[in-house]
Amino acid sequence: KFGNIMFDVRKLDNLKQVEREKRRNTDIENTMNYIEKLQVDKPGFVFKAQRDSSNEIISLFWTDSRSRLDYLLYGDIILFDTTFSTNKYNMPFAPIIGVNGHSRTIVFGWALLQDETADTFKWLFETFVEVMGGKKPIVVLSDQDAAMKVVVPKVFPDALHRFCIWHVWRKARENLKVYFHLKKCMENDLDECIMQSLTVQEFETKWQEMLEKHSCAKHAHIKQMLENRQYFVPAYYQRVFCPFTRSTSRSESFNSNFKDYVLRKDTIETFIRQYELFHENVIHIENKDRFLSNEKVPVMWGYQQFERHAAEIYTRAIYTKFLTEMMNATTFGVREIEKDKIYELKRNFEYE
């Protein structure tokens, strides 16, 4: 009771919901007006909307000509992660991320989604492929979301779907913390199985040894990890080239940086306006990287001819990574078992 006005909590919640819907509809209308202006000012800007049975917009996707060109060049690998809701309606922010020739994080497409269900992800990825002219990625890297596990093989049947190794370890530490506490070597042994196995056979042998050593074969999470091993154990996808992408940390870092441009209370229209500012900064960084690669002479590590050839064909950032791999290669030794036929490759030292 409030003065002479009678109300109950349910009625008050209903009134609040109606008011929220009015504000949201006004925001959508303003957003659509702004998008129409963008499509005039920026040729190549593409916008798609998912609608419900009442023809109301529930999810948004947009991209531009620069992002589409980037996808044409670097779209073999995409990273996808929805780590936070970034506007006043708590719509999951879902950028589709890639890596350019300077090893920088770039955006192929932007989305605000109604939820994180399989149907919504399916709409997003199908829309993405349509806008990108039918091109599909070779590798999709995501967290261990159950919906993603269903959707990726449907929309990208020929792609390798990988789980973020950081998420895998976080889940393992959450579910196996008692084992890790009681059995001091178990975490190291698990890491040895996952990250240090060169072949599938080596992984499976090490895994069985770990199960017997720590008596953990019946643990539910250990069973689940074994069932999902092809998603995160490198030995299972060595034939697919996917460099510098072990986790979705690029997506999470991108999301974190974008938070500097938007607030939780921001409208959809404000969000899209801020996307433009953020994207301009990304382009500025790429231009600086291009200048560094074209105008500066890199420092050589050794005196091999192929190192100089690499410096000519790679960007500065990729050349630096190439040097690291070249140095790491010196930790391996080769032993001839049968002349000109069989060789044994052995790691003599560990490296990060």
XYZ file of C-alpha atoms in Angstrom:
352
model
C 0.000 0.000 0.000
C 1.315 3.463 -0.962
C -1.021 6.262 0.160
C -4.379 5.478 -1.412
C -2.793 3.535 -4.276
C -2.916 -0.231 -4.034
C -0.397 -2.384 -5.910
C 1.436 -5.673 -5.606
C 4.931 -6.747 -6.623
C 3.784 -8.645 -9.714
C 1.903 -5.647 -11.098
C 4.869 -3.401 -10.425
C 7.228 -5.818 -12.236
C 4.829 -5.915 -15.178
C 4.796 -2.110 -15.363
C 8.597 -2.061 -15.269
C 8.770 -4.665 -18.049
C 6.394 -2.647 -20.238
C 8.512 0.464 -19.694
C 11.702 -1.443 -20.525
C 10.158 -2.715 -23.757
C 9.127 0.829 -24.727
C 12.680 2.081 -24.183
C 14.141 -0.876 -26.051
C 11.817 -0.356 -29.031
C 12.792 3.324 -29.150
C 16.453 2.330 -29.021
C 15.993 -0.153 -31.880
C 14.280 2.529 -33.958
C 17.135 4.984 -33.319
C 19.665 2.272 -34.077
C 18.033 1.440 -37.397
C 18.052 5.125 -38.364
C 21.749 5.339 -37.535
C 22.512 2.133 -39.469
C 20.766 3.536 -42.547
C 23.099 6.528 -42.308
C 26.121 4.221 -41.954
C 25.123 2.292 -45.057
C 25.142 5.559 -47.009
C 28.359 6.933 -45.499
C 30.304 3.660 -45.523
C 29.805 1.607 -48.701
C 30.234 -2.050 -47.820
C 28.673 -1.775 -44.368
C 26.362 -4.778 -43.878
C 23.732 -5.200 -41.186
C 21.561 -8.248 -40.468
C 18.861 -8.756 -37.843
C 17.236 -11.824 -36.342
C 13.531 -11.355 -35.695
C 11.008 -13.212 -33.572
C 7.480 -14.311 -34.514
C 6.218 -10.762 -33.888
C 8.827 -9.366 -36.302
C 10.690 -7.759 -33.386
C 14.487 -7.553 -33.681
C 16.138 -9.842 -31.132
C 19.734 -10.196 -32.392
C 22.018 -8.016 -34.504
C 25.053 -8.669 -36.696
C 27.121 -6.173 -38.653
C 30.404 -5.881 -40.496
C 32.061 -3.621 -43.058
C 34.173 -3.780 -46.200
C 37.491 -3.709 -44.289
C 36.470 -6.637 -42.082
C 35.209 -8.600 -45.067
C 38.510 -8.101 -46.857
C 40.363 -9.176 -43.715
C 38.258 -12.336 -43.589
C 39.056 -13.079 -47.224
C 42.781 -12.836 -46.377
C 42.929 -14.244 -42.841
C 39.653 -16.101 -42.315
C 41.060 -19.627 -42.083
C 40.821 -19.375 -38.277
C 38.070 -17.711 -36.243
C 37.867 -17.280 -32.478
C 34.541 -16.943 -30.714
C 33.813 -16.122 -27.105
C 30.888 -14.418 -25.356
C 32.396 -13.456 -22.019
C 30.241 -10.520 -21.078
C 27.024 -8.648 -21.779
C 27.839 -5.137 -22.708
C 24.692 -3.038 -22.996
C 21.729 -2.087 -20.849
C 19.670 -5.062 -22.112
C 22.331 -7.637 -21.104
C 22.664 -8.870 -24.655
C 25.763 -11.088 -25.049
C 28.452 -9.345 -27.071
C 29.729 -11.794 -29.690
C 32.575 -10.519 -31.892
C 33.951 -12.997 -34.422
C 37.714 -12.596 -34.095
C 40.689 -13.401 -36.289
C 44.460 -12.886 -36.482
C 46.047 -10.807 -39.241
C 49.468 -11.053 -40.873
C 51.022 -8.982 -38.091
C 49.713 -11.392 -35.442
C 47.234 -8.733 -34.312
C 43.688 -9.410 -33.249
C 41.167 -8.259 -35.863
C 37.378 -8.362 -36.064
C 35.535 -10.080 -38.892
C 32.064 -9.342 -37.557
C 30.203 -7.923 -34.561
C 27.034 -9.198 -32.932
C 24.654 -8.518 -30.073
C 22.617 -11.634 -29.353
C 19.415 -12.344 -27.480
C 20.969 -15.350 -25.691
C 23.649 -18.049 -25.928
C 21.543 -20.944 -27.168
C 22.347 -23.234 -30.079
C 19.600 -21.678 -32.241
C 20.987 -18.170 -31.775
C 24.577 -19.258 -32.490
C 23.334 -21.111 -35.581
C 21.625 -17.959 -36.873
C 24.793 -15.936 -36.253
C 27.186 -18.315 -38.017
C 24.870 -18.901 -40.975
C 24.451 -15.139 -41.336
C 28.211 -14.682 -41.085
C 28.873 -17.203 -43.875
C 26.204 -15.605 -46.059
C 27.670 -12.113 -45.638
C 31.190 -13.422 -46.289
C 30.210 -14.866 -49.654
C 30.038 -18.490 -48.557
C 33.598 -18.808 -47.285
C 33.883 -21.005 -44.179
C 36.773 -21.192 -41.715
C 39.129 -24.156 -41.450
C 39.492 -23.840 -37.655
C 36.975 -22.617 -35.046
C 38.317 -21.939 -31.551
C 35.793 -21.512 -28.724
C 35.258 -22.224 -25.046
C 33.682 -25.506 -23.904
C 30.128 -24.294 -24.453
C 27.714 -27.190 -25.069
C 25.756 -25.160 -27.624
C 28.914 -24.496 -29.643
C 29.723 -28.193 -29.673
C 26.355 -28.775 -31.360
C 26.360 -25.817 -33.770
C 29.906 -25.806 -35.176
C 29.677 -29.209 -36.942
C 26.295 -28.224 -38.373
C 27.341 -24.882 -39.857
C 31.049 -25.659 -40.419
C 31.053 -29.439 -41.049
C 34.572 -29.484 -42.508
C 36.163 -27.250 -39.861
C 38.349 -28.347 -36.972
C 36.605 -27.296 -33.756
C 39.033 -26.670 -30.910
C 38.461 -25.822 -27.271
C 40.365 -23.010 -25.593
C 43.117 -24.694 -23.553
C 42.820 -22.031 -20.840
C 39.149 -22.938 -20.317
C 40.054 -26.637 -20.303
C 42.587 -26.076 -17.521
C 40.228 -23.867 -15.541
C 37.564 -26.591 -15.582
C 40.155 -29.215 -14.672
C 41.388 -27.213 -11.673
C 37.817 -26.610 -10.519
C 36.784 -30.248 -10.737
C 40.045 -31.952 -9.789
C 41.290 -29.623 -7.047
C 41.110 -32.347 -4.377
C 43.153 -34.732 -6.539
C 45.658 -31.996 -7.345
C 45.988 -31.202 -3.625
C 46.423 -34.797 -2.483
C 48.494 -36.004 -5.429
C 51.163 -33.361 -5.894
C 52.437 -34.577 -9.251
C 49.080 -35.153 -10.914
C 48.695 -31.679 -12.439
C 52.177 -31.861 -13.946
C 51.498 -35.359 -15.270
C 48.234 -34.160 -16.835
C 50.060 -31.281 -18.504
C 52.700 -33.714 -19.762
C 49.991 -35.855 -21.367
C 48.200 -32.953 -23.042
C 50.952 -30.558 -24.099
C 54.063 -32.706 -24.488
C 52.719 -35.646 -26.527
C 53.929 -35.572 -30.122
C 51.605 -38.327 -31.380
C 48.179 -39.713 -30.543
C 49.744 -43.012 -29.502
C 52.117 -41.216 -27.136
C 49.220 -39.286 -25.591
C 47.110 -42.395 -25.049
C 50.051 -44.256 -23.498
C 50.864 -41.375 -21.143
C 47.183 -40.950 -20.254
C 46.841 -44.603 -19.261
C 50.011 -44.376 -17.167
C 48.622 -41.285 -15.428
C 45.313 -43.034 -14.655
C 47.124 -45.963 -13.074
C 49.633 -43.811 -11.190
C 46.984 -41.554 -9.599
C 44.029 -44.006 -9.445
C 41.708 -41.456 -11.087
C 40.168 -43.434 -13.953
C 36.673 -43.357 -12.429
C 36.542 -39.604 -11.832
C 33.728 -38.069 -13.922
C 35.760 -35.089 -15.115
C 38.703 -37.252 -16.142
C 36.283 -39.339 -18.214
C 34.840 -36.175 -19.764
C 38.298 -34.873 -20.642
C 39.135 -38.137 -22.370
C 35.874 -38.012 -24.350
C 36.684 -34.469 -25.515
C 40.410 -35.026 -26.100
C 40.237 -34.364 -29.860
C 39.099 -30.797 -29.104
C 42.107 -29.697 -27.075
C 45.036 -32.175 -27.264
C 47.435 -30.872 -29.959
C 48.515 -34.371 -30.974
C 45.033 -34.909 -32.487
C 45.187 -31.969 -34.894
C 48.853 -31.694 -35.830
C 47.989 -31.978 -39.509
C 45.965 -28.755 -39.362
C 48.002 -25.545 -39.371
C 46.653 -23.211 -36.678
C 49.519 -21.139 -35.262
C 49.436 -18.841 -32.232
C 45.881 -19.826 -31.270
C 45.905 -22.061 -28.218
C 43.181 -20.156 -26.388
C 40.412 -17.598 -26.805
C 42.474 -15.112 -24.811
C 42.535 -12.902 -27.893
C 38.744 -12.680 -27.773
C 38.735 -12.037 -24.038
C 41.453 -9.404 -24.363
C 39.542 -7.766 -27.198
C 36.351 -7.725 -25.126
C 38.251 -6.238 -22.203
C 39.716 -3.472 -24.389
C 36.329 -2.703 -25.908
C 34.960 -2.110 -22.398
C 36.931 1.143 -22.427
C 34.608 2.351 -25.171
C 31.219 1.274 -23.778
C 29.365 1.210 -20.476
C 26.903 -1.325 -19.115
C 24.105 1.244 -19.324
C 24.775 2.118 -22.979
C 22.076 1.732 -25.605
C 22.460 -0.360 -28.756
C 22.824 2.829 -30.807
C 25.650 4.094 -28.595
C 27.312 0.695 -28.782
C 27.393 0.753 -32.596
C 28.660 4.341 -32.605
C 31.535 3.325 -30.311
C 32.344 0.360 -32.545
C 33.339 2.863 -35.229
C 35.828 4.615 -32.920
C 37.315 1.320 -31.777
C 37.630 0.041 -35.330
C 39.451 3.207 -36.407
C 42.027 2.594 -33.680
C 42.526 -1.014 -34.828
C 43.182 0.223 -38.384
C 45.668 2.806 -37.063
C 47.641 0.064 -35.261
C 47.691 -2.080 -38.387
C 49.083 0.836 -40.420
C 51.899 1.251 -37.868
C 52.673 -2.482 -38.068
C 52.819 -2.287 -41.842
C 55.272 0.619 -41.673
C 57.505 -1.284 -39.224
C 57.567 -4.361 -41.456
C 58.247 -2.451 -44.671
C 60.729 0.168 -43.485
C 62.755 -1.449 -40.684
C 65.466 -4.119 -41.101
C 65.105 -6.959 -38.547
C 67.950 -8.258 -36.386
C 69.136 -11.727 -37.427
C 69.606 -14.536 -34.910
C 72.029 -16.712 -36.910
C 73.713 -16.988 -40.279
C 71.360 -19.352 -42.081
C 70.159 -18.394 -45.566
C 66.596 -19.469 -44.816
C 66.527 -17.034 -41.890
C 67.219 -14.161 -44.277
C 64.602 -15.462 -46.661
C 62.077 -15.549 -43.780
C 62.905 -11.930 -42.946
C 62.057 -10.967 -46.529
C 58.703 -12.732 -46.818
C 57.298 -12.410 -43.264
C 55.992 -9.377 -41.447
C 58.070 -8.287 -38.464
C 55.748 -9.891 -35.901
C 55.610 -13.239 -37.717
C 59.364 -13.185 -38.317
C 59.916 -12.763 -34.558
C 57.737 -15.803 -33.899
C 59.622 -17.703 -36.607
C 62.898 -16.992 -34.786
C 61.433 -18.373 -31.562
C 60.403 -21.587 -33.334
C 63.815 -21.837 -34.968
C 65.524 -21.588 -31.578
C 63.088 -24.086 -30.040
C 63.871 -26.543 -32.820
C 67.410 -26.864 -31.503
C 66.079 -28.693 -28.444
C 65.252 -31.759 -30.573
C 67.640 -34.465 -31.639
C 67.312 -37.070 -34.386
C 68.670 -40.615 -34.170
C 68.802 -42.884 -37.207
C 67.330 -46.295 -36.363
C 67.351 -47.856 -39.839
C 69.554 -46.244 -42.454
C 67.654 -43.865 -44.745
C 64.302 -45.263 -43.530
C 63.483 -44.901 -39.847
C 64.436 -42.059 -37.530
C 63.641 -41.275 -33.932
C 62.829 -37.682 -32.983
C 63.533 -36.927 -29.331
C 63.101 -33.792 -27.256
C 66.301 -33.215 -25.296
C 65.164 -30.161 -23.353
C 61.830 -28.636 -22.360
C 60.797 -25.166 -23.480
C 57.779 -22.897 -23.195
